[in-house]
Every structure is written in structure tokens, then in C-alpha cells.
Short mmCIF file of C-alpha atoms and ligand atoms in Angstrom, two decimals:
data_model
loop_
_atom_site.label_atom_id
_atom_site.label_comp_id
_atom_site.label_asym_id
_atom_site.label_seq_id
_atom_site.Cartn_x
_atom_site.Cartn_y
_atom_site.Cartn_z
CA MET Y 707 -47.59 -14.06 26.61
CA SER Y 708 -47.11 -11.66 23.75
CA VAL Y 709 -43.84 -11.58 21.84
CA SER Y 710 -43.04 -8.09 23.09
CA SER Y 711 -43.45 -8.99 26.74
CA LYS Y 712 -41.35 -12.11 26.24
CA VAL Y 713 -38.62 -9.98 24.66
CA SER Y 714 -38.71 -7.38 27.40
CA SER Y 715 -38.63 -9.97 30.16
CA SER Y 716 -35.77 -12.00 28.69
CA VAL Y 717 -33.55 -9.04 27.77
CA ALA Y 718 -33.11 -6.72 30.71
CA PRO Y 719 -32.72 -3.06 29.74
CA GLY Y 720 -29.05 -2.22 29.35
CA SER Y 721 -27.90 -5.83 29.60
CA ALA Y 722 -24.69 -6.30 27.69
CA VAL Y 723 -24.60 -8.36 24.52
CA GLU Y 724 -21.10 -9.79 24.42
CA PRO Y 725 -19.15 -9.38 21.13
CA GLU Y 726 -17.96 -12.95 21.66
CA SER Y 727 -21.49 -14.26 21.22
CA VAL Y 728 -22.13 -12.35 17.98
CA LEU Y 729 -18.93 -11.83 16.01
CA ARG Y 730 -16.97 -14.26 13.85
CA ASP Y 731 -14.23 -16.13 15.72
CA ASP Y 732 -11.63 -15.01 13.17
CA VAL Y 733 -12.64 -11.36 13.64
CA LEU Y 734 -12.37 -11.73 17.43
CA ALA Y 735 -8.90 -13.22 16.95
CA MET Y 736 -7.68 -10.39 14.68
CA SER Y 737 -5.76 -7.37 15.91
CA ALA Y 738 -6.59 -3.94 14.51
CA TYR Y 739 -4.20 -2.24 12.08
CA HIS Y 740 -1.88 -0.28 14.35
CA VAL Y 741 -1.10 3.35 13.58
CA ALA Y 742 1.69 4.86 15.71
CA ASP Y 743 1.13 8.21 17.42
CA ALA Y 744 3.39 10.67 15.58
CA ARG Y 745 2.50 13.90 17.38
CA GLY Y 746 5.51 16.17 17.69
CA MET Y 747 7.76 13.76 15.80
CA ILE Y 748 9.60 13.87 12.50
CA LYS Y 749 7.27 11.45 10.75
CA LEU Y 750 9.12 9.01 8.50
CA ASP Y 751 7.03 5.89 9.10
CA ALA Y 752 4.26 5.85 6.48
CA MET Y 753 5.74 6.64 3.03
CA GLU Y 754 4.06 10.02 2.84
CA ASN Y 755 5.32 12.71 0.48
CA PRO Y 756 6.88 15.32 2.82
CA TYR Y 757 6.17 18.31 0.58
CA ALA Y 758 3.14 20.61 0.64
CA LEU Y 759 1.43 21.72 -2.56
CA PRO Y 760 2.33 25.18 -3.88
CA GLU Y 761 0.13 28.13 -2.91
CA SER Y 762 -1.36 28.43 -6.42
CA VAL Y 763 -2.58 24.81 -6.43
CA ARG Y 764 -3.90 25.16 -2.87
CA LYS Y 765 -5.93 28.21 -3.95
CA GLU Y 766 -7.39 26.18 -6.79
CA ILE Y 767 -8.31 23.41 -4.33
CA ALA Y 768 -10.06 25.99 -2.13
CA PHE Y 769 -12.00 27.18 -5.16
CA VAL Y 770 -13.15 23.72 -6.33
CA ALA Y 771 -14.03 22.75 -2.75
CA ALA Y 772 -16.10 25.92 -2.31
CA ASN Y 773 -17.96 25.19 -5.54
CA ALA Y 774 -18.44 21.44 -5.07
CA ALA Y 775 -22.06 20.23 -4.97
CA LEU Y 776 -21.92 18.75 -1.48
CA ASN Y 777 -25.71 18.42 -1.43
CA ARG Y 778 -25.47 15.87 -4.28
CA TYR Y 779 -24.18 12.34 -4.31
CA PRO Y 780 -20.90 12.02 -6.19
CA ASP Y 781 -20.62 10.74 -9.75
CA PRO Y 782 -20.78 7.00 -9.02
CA THR Y 783 -17.90 6.01 -11.32
CA GLY Y 784 -15.96 9.28 -11.25
CA ALA Y 785 -16.09 9.48 -15.04
CA SER Y 786 -14.36 12.84 -15.43
CA LEU Y 787 -11.69 11.97 -12.85
CA GLN Y 788 -11.18 8.65 -14.67
CA ALA Y 789 -10.55 10.51 -17.92
CA ILE Y 790 -7.82 12.68 -16.39
CA LEU Y 791 -6.28 9.68 -14.60
CA LYS Y 792 -6.16 7.77 -17.89
CA SER Y 793 -4.30 10.53 -19.66
CA THR Y 794 -2.00 11.46 -16.77
CA MET Y 795 -1.08 7.85 -16.01
CA LYS Y 796 -0.90 6.77 -19.69
CA VAL Y 797 -3.46 3.99 -19.31
CA PRO Y 798 -3.54 2.02 -22.60
CA ALA Y 799 -6.62 2.25 -24.80
CA GLY Y 800 -9.19 -0.46 -24.12
CA VAL Y 801 -8.22 -0.70 -20.43
CA ASP Y 802 -10.93 0.25 -17.89
CA LEU Y 803 -10.59 1.73 -14.39
CA ILE Y 804 -12.34 1.32 -11.08
CA LEU Y 805 -11.74 3.94 -8.39
CA GLY Y 806 -11.34 3.23 -4.71
CA ASN Y 807 -11.27 5.12 -1.43
CA GLY Y 808 -7.54 4.44 -1.37
CA SER Y 809 -6.21 1.28 -2.99
CA ASP Y 810 -6.88 -0.49 0.32
CA GLU Y 811 -10.56 -0.39 -0.62
CA LEU Y 812 -9.81 -1.96 -4.00
CA ILE Y 813 -7.92 -4.78 -2.30
CA GLN Y 814 -11.10 -5.31 -0.26
CA VAL Y 815 -13.27 -5.26 -3.40
CA LEU Y 816 -11.01 -7.86 -5.05
CA CYS Y 817 -10.98 -10.13 -1.99
CA THR Y 818 -14.76 -9.90 -1.62
CA ALA Y 819 -15.36 -10.66 -5.30
CA VAL Y 820 -13.28 -13.88 -5.32
CA ALA Y 821 -14.40 -15.15 -1.88
CA LYS Y 822 -16.11 -18.37 -2.97
CA PRO Y 823 -16.09 -21.13 -0.34
CA ASN Y 824 -12.50 -22.44 -0.03
CA ALA Y 825 -11.06 -19.65 -2.19
CA VAL Y 826 -7.33 -19.00 -1.75
CA ILE Y 827 -5.55 -15.67 -2.11
CA LEU Y 828 -1.78 -15.85 -2.50
CA GLY Y 829 0.99 -13.35 -1.88
CA VAL Y 830 4.64 -13.29 -0.85
CA GLU Y 831 6.16 -12.79 2.60
CA PRO Y 832 7.08 -10.20 3.60
CA SER Y 833 4.79 -7.90 1.66
CA PHE Y 834 2.02 -5.36 2.18
CA VAL Y 835 0.06 -6.52 5.24
CA MET Y 836 -3.36 -5.47 3.96
CA TYR Y 837 -3.44 -8.36 1.45
CA ARG Y 838 -3.51 -10.86 4.30
CA ILE Y 839 -5.80 -8.80 6.56
CA LEU Y 840 -8.42 -8.17 3.86
CA ALA Y 841 -8.21 -11.68 2.39
CA ARG Y 842 -8.98 -13.11 5.82
CA ALA Y 843 -11.69 -10.52 6.51
CA ALA Y 844 -13.38 -11.65 3.30
CA GLY Y 845 -13.32 -15.22 4.60
CA THR Y 846 -10.71 -16.57 2.18
CA ARG Y 847 -7.53 -18.46 3.02
CA TYR Y 848 -4.32 -16.48 2.56
CA VAL Y 849 -1.16 -18.28 1.49
CA GLY Y 850 2.10 -16.34 1.88
CA VAL Y 851 5.10 -17.73 -0.02
CA PRO Y 852 8.44 -16.67 1.52
CA LEU Y 853 10.77 -14.48 -0.51
CA GLN Y 854 14.42 -15.47 -0.80
CA ASN Y 855 17.00 -13.98 1.60
CA ASP Y 856 17.72 -11.13 -0.83
CA PHE Y 857 13.92 -10.47 -1.05
CA SER Y 858 13.69 -11.72 -4.63
CA LEU Y 859 10.85 -13.99 -5.76
CA ASP Y 860 11.37 -17.71 -5.23
CA ALA Y 861 10.05 -18.79 -8.64
CA PRO Y 862 9.97 -22.58 -8.07
CA ALA Y 863 8.28 -22.16 -4.65
CA LEU Y 864 5.73 -19.74 -6.10
CA LEU Y 865 4.88 -21.89 -9.09
CA SER Y 866 4.46 -24.98 -6.95
CA ALA Y 867 2.31 -23.07 -4.40
CA ILE Y 868 0.14 -21.83 -7.28
CA ALA Y 869 -0.18 -25.38 -8.63
CA GLU Y 870 -1.09 -26.67 -5.16
CA HIS Y 871 -3.50 -23.96 -3.96
CA LYS Y 872 -4.94 -22.69 -7.27
CA PRO Y 873 -5.34 -19.13 -5.95
CA ALA Y 874 -8.23 -17.08 -7.31
CA LEU Y 875 -6.10 -13.99 -6.70
CA VAL Y 876 -2.36 -13.29 -6.47
CA PHE Y 877 -1.01 -10.01 -5.09
CA LEU Y 878 2.49 -8.79 -6.02
CA ALA Y 879 3.65 -5.34 -4.96
CA TYR Y 880 6.02 -3.83 -7.55
CA PRO Y 881 8.19 -2.43 -5.92
CA ASN Y 882 7.51 -4.48 -2.82
CA ASN Y 883 6.67 -2.97 0.58
CA PRO Y 884 8.41 -3.22 3.09
CA THR Y 885 11.50 -4.41 1.20
CA GLY Y 886 11.64 -1.71 -1.51
CA ASN Y 887 12.95 -3.94 -4.32
CA LEU Y 888 11.50 -4.57 -7.76
CA PHE Y 889 10.86 -8.25 -8.47
CA ASP Y 890 12.22 -9.87 -11.62
CA ARG Y 891 9.91 -9.01 -14.50
CA GLY Y 892 10.37 -12.42 -16.17
CA VAL Y 893 9.30 -14.27 -13.01
CA ILE Y 894 6.23 -12.05 -12.65
CA GLU Y 895 5.29 -12.82 -16.26
CA GLN Y 896 5.72 -16.54 -15.57
CA ILE Y 897 3.38 -16.22 -12.56
CA ILE Y 898 0.80 -14.30 -14.62
CA GLN Y 899 0.86 -16.98 -17.32
CA PHE Y 900 0.77 -19.89 -14.87
CA ALA Y 901 -1.87 -18.53 -12.45
CA PRO Y 902 -5.40 -19.95 -12.77
CA GLY Y 903 -6.90 -16.64 -11.54
CA ILE Y 904 -6.31 -12.90 -11.37
CA VAL Y 905 -2.82 -11.49 -10.77
CA VAL Y 906 -2.78 -7.97 -9.30
CA VAL Y 907 0.46 -6.04 -9.69
CA ASP Y 908 0.29 -3.32 -7.02
CA GLU Y 909 2.23 -0.29 -8.24
CA ALA Y 910 1.72 1.99 -5.22
CA TYR Y 911 5.32 3.24 -5.65
CA HIS Y 912 5.28 3.56 -9.42
CA VAL Y 913 6.33 7.21 -9.44
CA PHE Y 914 9.57 6.29 -7.63
CA ALA Y 915 10.28 3.16 -9.65
CA GLN Y 916 9.30 4.40 -13.09
CA THR Y 917 8.66 0.95 -14.47
CA SER Y 918 5.22 -0.56 -14.90
CA PHE Y 919 3.09 -3.49 -16.00
CA LEU Y 920 0.35 -1.15 -17.22
CA PRO Y 921 1.30 -1.59 -20.90
CA ASP Y 922 1.20 -5.40 -20.38
CA ILE Y 923 -2.51 -5.56 -19.49
CA THR Y 924 -3.40 -5.93 -23.15
CA ARG Y 925 -1.03 -8.95 -23.42
CA PHE Y 926 -2.24 -10.77 -20.29
CA PRO Y 927 -6.03 -11.01 -19.86
CA ASN Y 928 -5.75 -12.03 -16.16
CA LEU Y 929 -3.48 -9.10 -15.19
CA LEU Y 930 -4.78 -6.11 -13.21
CA VAL Y 931 -2.57 -3.17 -12.23
CA MET Y 932 -3.30 -1.14 -9.11
CA ARG Y 933 -2.09 2.38 -8.40
CA THR Y 934 -2.71 4.98 -5.68
CA LEU Y 935 -2.25 8.72 -5.31
CA SER Y 936 -1.20 8.21 -1.67
CA LYS Y 937 2.55 7.84 -2.17
CA PHE Y 938 2.45 10.40 -4.99
CA GLY Y 939 1.54 13.16 -2.50
CA LEU Y 940 -2.17 12.83 -1.69
CA ALA Y 941 -2.33 10.25 1.13
CA GLY Y 942 -4.96 12.29 2.94
CA LEU Y 943 -7.28 12.36 -0.05
CA ARG Y 944 -7.76 8.56 -0.26
CA LEU Y 945 -7.80 7.71 -3.95
CA GLY Y 946 -6.66 4.50 -5.57
CA PHE Y 947 -7.46 2.94 -8.92
CA LEU Y 948 -7.34 -0.46 -10.51
CA CYS Y 949 -6.76 -0.94 -14.23
CA GLY Y 950 -7.82 -3.99 -16.23
CA ALA Y 951 -9.80 -5.51 -19.04
CA PRO Y 952 -13.45 -4.35 -19.11
CA GLN Y 953 -14.65 -7.91 -18.36
CA TRP Y 954 -13.02 -7.73 -14.89
CA ILE Y 955 -13.78 -4.11 -14.07
CA SER Y 956 -17.50 -4.41 -14.84
CA GLN Y 957 -17.77 -7.39 -12.45
CA LEU Y 958 -15.73 -5.74 -9.69
CA ASN Y 959 -17.96 -2.68 -9.90
CA LYS Y 960 -20.83 -4.80 -8.56
CA VAL Y 961 -18.98 -5.23 -5.25
CA ARG Y 962 -17.84 -1.60 -4.95
CA LEU Y 963 -20.06 0.64 -2.82
CA PRO Y 964 -21.98 2.98 -5.15
CA TYR Y 965 -20.59 6.28 -3.82
CA ASN Y 966 -17.23 5.16 -2.48
CA VAL Y 967 -15.27 8.18 -3.73
CA GLY Y 968 -16.72 11.44 -2.42
CA VAL Y 969 -17.43 14.69 -4.22
CA LEU Y 970 -14.48 16.48 -2.59
CA THR Y 971 -12.00 13.71 -3.36
CA GLN Y 972 -13.06 13.63 -7.01
CA ALA Y 973 -12.94 17.41 -7.41
CA VAL Y 974 -9.64 17.90 -5.59
CA ALA Y 975 -7.94 14.99 -7.37
CA GLU Y 976 -8.97 16.44 -10.73
CA ALA Y 977 -7.66 19.87 -9.77
CA VAL Y 978 -4.31 18.52 -8.54
CA LEU Y 979 -3.85 16.15 -11.49
CA THR Y 980 -4.08 19.05 -13.92
CA HIS Y 981 -0.79 20.06 -12.23
CA ALA Y 982 0.67 16.56 -12.07
CA GLU Y 983 4.08 18.01 -12.97
CA VAL Y 984 4.23 19.51 -9.46
CA LEU Y 985 3.97 16.04 -7.92
CA GLU Y 986 6.37 14.61 -10.53
CA ASP Y 987 8.97 17.22 -9.52
CA GLN Y 988 8.49 16.37 -5.86
CA ALA Y 989 8.94 12.67 -6.68
CA ASP Y 990 12.13 13.58 -8.51
CA GLN Y 991 13.47 15.30 -5.38
CA ILE Y 992 12.47 12.30 -3.30
CA ARG Y 993 14.30 9.92 -5.68
CA ASN Y 994 17.46 12.04 -5.38
CA ALA Y 995 17.11 12.13 -1.61
CA ARG Y 996 16.66 8.34 -1.60
CA SER Y 997 20.09 7.97 -3.22
CA ALA Y 998 21.60 10.32 -0.65
CA VAL Y 999 20.00 8.48 2.30
CA THR Y 1000 21.03 5.10 0.87
CA THR Y 1001 24.63 6.26 0.42
CA ALA Y 1002 24.75 7.71 3.94
CA LEU Y 1003 23.33 4.52 5.45
CA ARG Y 1004 25.83 2.41 3.49
CA SER Y 1005 28.70 4.29 5.07
CA THR Y 1006 27.26 3.94 8.59
CA PRO Y 1007 29.06 1.18 10.53
CA GLY Y 1008 26.76 -1.58 11.73
CA VAL Y 1009 24.07 -0.87 9.11
CA GLU Y 1010 23.13 -3.18 6.24
CA VAL Y 1011 21.15 -1.37 3.52
CA PHE Y 1012 18.82 -2.92 0.94
CA PRO Y 1013 18.46 -1.23 -2.45
CA SER Y 1014 15.11 0.54 -2.95
CA ALA Y 1015 13.04 1.58 -5.95
CA ALA Y 1016 10.43 3.19 -3.67
CA ASN Y 1017 10.30 6.26 -1.38
CA PHE Y 1018 11.61 4.36 1.63
CA VAL Y 1019 14.73 2.43 2.54
CA LEU Y 1020 14.90 -0.85 4.45
CA PHE Y 1021 18.00 -1.42 6.57
CA ARG Y 1022 19.24 -3.82 9.21
CA VAL Y 1023 20.95 -2.88 12.48
CA PRO Y 1024 22.38 -4.97 15.33
CA SER Y 1025 19.27 -4.36 17.48
CA ALA Y 1026 16.18 -2.92 15.76
CA THR Y 1027 14.16 -2.28 18.89
CA ALA Y 1028 16.98 -0.49 20.72
CA VAL Y 1029 17.71 1.67 17.67
CA PHE Y 1030 14.01 2.35 17.05
CA ASP Y 1031 13.56 3.46 20.68
CA GLY Y 1032 16.69 5.61 20.46
CA LEU Y 1033 15.26 7.33 17.38
CA VAL Y 1034 11.93 7.93 19.12
CA ARG Y 1035 13.78 9.52 22.08
CA ARG Y 1036 15.37 11.86 19.54
CA GLY Y 1037 12.01 12.75 18.01
CA VAL Y 1038 12.18 10.62 14.86
CA LEU Y 1039 9.49 8.05 14.05
CA ILE Y 1040 10.27 5.28 11.54
CA LYS Y 1041 8.94 1.71 11.27
CA ASN Y 1042 10.31 -1.20 13.27
CA LEU Y 1043 9.81 -4.41 11.30
CA GLY Y 1044 11.88 -6.53 13.66
CA GLY Y 1045 8.73 -7.64 15.44
CA ALA Y 1046 6.99 -8.66 12.21
CA ASN Y 1047 7.52 -12.33 13.06
CA ASN Y 1048 9.34 -12.83 9.79
CA PRO Y 1049 12.93 -14.07 10.09
CA LEU Y 1050 13.78 -12.31 6.81
CA LEU Y 1051 13.06 -8.97 8.53
CA ASN Y 1052 15.03 -9.76 11.66
CA ASN Y 1053 16.36 -6.44 13.09
CA CYS Y 1054 15.10 -4.49 10.08
CA LEU Y 1055 13.88 -0.90 10.13
CA ARG Y 1056 12.16 1.03 7.35
CA VAL Y 1057 12.59 4.77 6.92
CA THR Y 1058 10.52 6.90 4.57
CA VAL Y 1059 12.52 9.41 2.54
CA GLY Y 1060 11.62 12.92 3.75
CA THR Y 1061 12.82 16.43 3.05
CA GLU Y 1062 16.57 17.06 3.09
CA ALA Y 1063 16.29 18.53 6.60
CA GLU Y 1064 14.27 15.56 7.86
CA ASN Y 1065 16.72 13.08 6.34
CA ARG Y 1066 19.66 14.87 7.96
CA ALA Y 1067 17.86 14.85 11.33
CA PHE Y 1068 17.14 11.12 10.89
CA LEU Y 1069 20.76 10.28 10.03
CA ALA Y 1070 22.07 12.28 13.00
CA ALA Y 1071 19.54 10.64 15.33
CA LEU Y 1072 20.49 7.23 13.93
CA SER Y 1073 24.17 7.74 14.78
CA GLY Y 1074 23.17 8.61 18.33
CA ALA Y 1075 20.75 5.70 18.61
CA LEU Y 1076 23.33 3.22 17.27
CA GLN Y 1077 25.88 4.55 19.77
CA ASP Y 1078 23.37 4.25 22.65
CA ALA Y 1079 22.49 0.70 21.64
CA LYS Y 1080 26.18 -0.22 21.50
CA ASN Y 1081 26.92 1.32 24.93
CA SER Y 1082 23.98 -0.39 26.61
CA HIS Y 1083 25.14 -3.67 25.14
CA ALA Y 1084 28.77 -3.22 26.23
C1 PLP C 2359 0.62 2.20 0.82
C2 PLP C 2359 0.31 1.03 0.01
C3 PLP C 2359 -0.99 0.79 -0.47
C4 PLP C 2359 -2.20 1.51 0.07
O1 PLP C 2359 -2.41 2.71 -0.43
P1 PLP C 2359 -3.75 3.54 -0.19
O2 PLP C 2359 -4.12 3.92 -1.58
O3 PLP C 2359 -3.31 4.67 0.66
O4 PLP C 2359 -4.79 2.69 0.46
C5 PLP C 2359 -1.20 -0.27 -1.32
N1 PLP C 2359 -0.19 -1.09 -1.65
C6 PLP C 2359 1.05 -0.92 -1.18
C7 PLP C 2359 2.11 -1.88 -1.59
C8 PLP C 2359 1.33 0.13 -0.33
O5 PLP C 2359 2.57 0.25 0.17
#
């Protein structure tokens, strides 16, 4: 019997190949990253900048998009975008960049690059969930070291976990998501000096915190600093970048897909960054609104508020799920972290700072939702 007749007789046309027989067990066991349906809602769940770009900048975007060479592959390293990022973000001389389709992609590049057999990637809990998801997808073991009750770093626990697991990669979000706080700079420096591998300080919320480890890259050869334009006002564009010594960036570039940042993303990011002051002003408004929301939450009975250096505020209520549902009924979508299986986040909710009108609507809906929850409990 020929090979082809064997194949056609053993595999009936249309017979189903089961994913279970082909895919990795750990992939089958994973659940997909969940994105809530926000249609028709006041959307305060994903740390987006609530403001649109001014008409003049939008016209410029239309112009560069119309003139972009869509028939050509993009510049593989985004050299001209890199130059404008370096000057806008004050990247120190001698530090190189790698661009990503969002910083999520750079987390994936990092995890893939260190994924030797038995490699460990270490982070803190709670923190940004993509570290764990992408570490595991790359086949590495993820170790999450619990934060203290006030969400600060547990230095002795971290140093002993680093000594025990010898992580190839450590992720620290600065400020941290979902807690909003900035970790102690001295403890981070201790971790950088003690770690046997790379330490990535993820500064996704830099524009709201206004403090950075970028100038420290030249002091610490194993330090990489990651940024994104997403929280700055361009979440839809998908552009992140990682800064570090050339010896790291040139290696990481081998794992990056050649054309990962498209022609339109590069052109539009360049156009918008020439008006970075527009986004800076918006961030300024958001920082002021953050203070107002924090103050209002502090004076709301039954609410415990955690201080934030980001564009969101974490707070605790008597019953997170009841309050979350009450907000949804009133047309406001935030993030319920109560089900995150982390006792530190018990009954915690996270609200993104929006426009003044959105924040007012949220605070009014919250009063109603808290009242509902109280009545149903009584
Ligand atoms: C939102 C966020 C990111 C991901 O940003 P993208 O560039 O949109 O992929 C990375 N790190 C932290 C801590 C974040 O909160």
C-alpha cells in the first residue's frame, strides 16, 4: 500500500483531531486572558487615558497614515521612532532600545530568551498577571513572592527566594499593578545587586509616578527598564519599549519577530510623540483627578483606600462582588480583584481614573452600590 492510500484510509475526511492529543498539557490547563465586555458602559477597568487627541494632532495622524508605505515591510528596528523615543523619554546615552507590539510582547521576548530547561522567573504577588502567564507559556517556572499586607516588598522573603531559586529574570512593576504603590527604591536596588540574572523594572505608569530607574541602567549592568505608550494615551496603538545595555538588547533582538511593530504604529507614534506635551498635559489632569478620587473615596464610609502613584486607585469594600455588580447595574465598569485568589486583595476593587464627569458618575454609582450591598446584607 502506498503512503498516500494508508494516510487516506486511516484519517477519515473531516475526522476531528482533538486539541487534547496535540497541545501541551499546561496550555490545555490555562485559561485565556479575560477581557470584560464594556459596550455602553463608563469604562474604568483598563487604565486607559480617557482623553482624545486634539483635532490638529488627529489631522496629522490622518496625513502620515495616508502617506505611509503600506506596501513595504516596516523598518525592522524602528530606528527613527527609537530616536524620538530616546529624546522624549530622556534615555541615557549608551542605553539601547528594543520595541515591542505593546510591552506585553517584550515580556514574552524576555521569557522566551531566558527559557533554558529549569529556568525560573520571579515576581511578586499580587502584580501584573502577564508575567506569570507569559513565563509559563515560555515553559519556565514562575515563582511569586507575596507582598506584605501594605503591598510593600518583603525584602528578606525576596532575597531568600532569589537565593533559593536563582531566577534568570525578575519582574518588578514600578508603580505596581494592581496595587498602585511604588516599592522602596533601596529594596529594589538590593534585589538588582543580589539577583543572579536580569531584573526588569516595568514602568508602565511612569508618567503618573514621575520617578524612574532609567538613569540607573548605567550603574547596574543587569537592570532593564520597560515602558509603554499604552497608559500614556495610546493603548490602541500597541507600542512598548525596553531599555538596557547593548549586550542585552542585541541578544533579545534575536527572539523578537522581525517586523513586530507595523508601519502605521511607527508612523503614528512618531507623529504623536512630536506633540508629547499634549499627552503630558493629559497625564497632569489625570494625576489631579487621582487626588480628587482618592480624597472622595477616603471620605466614603465602608471604603479603605490605598495610595496610588498610577492612573488607578485600589480600594477595599465590605463585599467586592456585590459592589462591583451594583456598579455594573449603574453602567460603570471597574475591575473586581476580589476573585484573584490572593488574600491580600480580598474584597478589593480597582478603578481607573477617568475624566471629571466619569469620576463623578463612578463616585455616585459607588454610593448607590454600597447602599444596595448594605441593604441586601441587612
Ligand atoms: C498595562 C501594563 C503593561 C502592558 O502594557 P502594553 O504595553 O499595553 O502591553 C505592562 N506592565 C504593566 C505593569 C501594566 O500595568
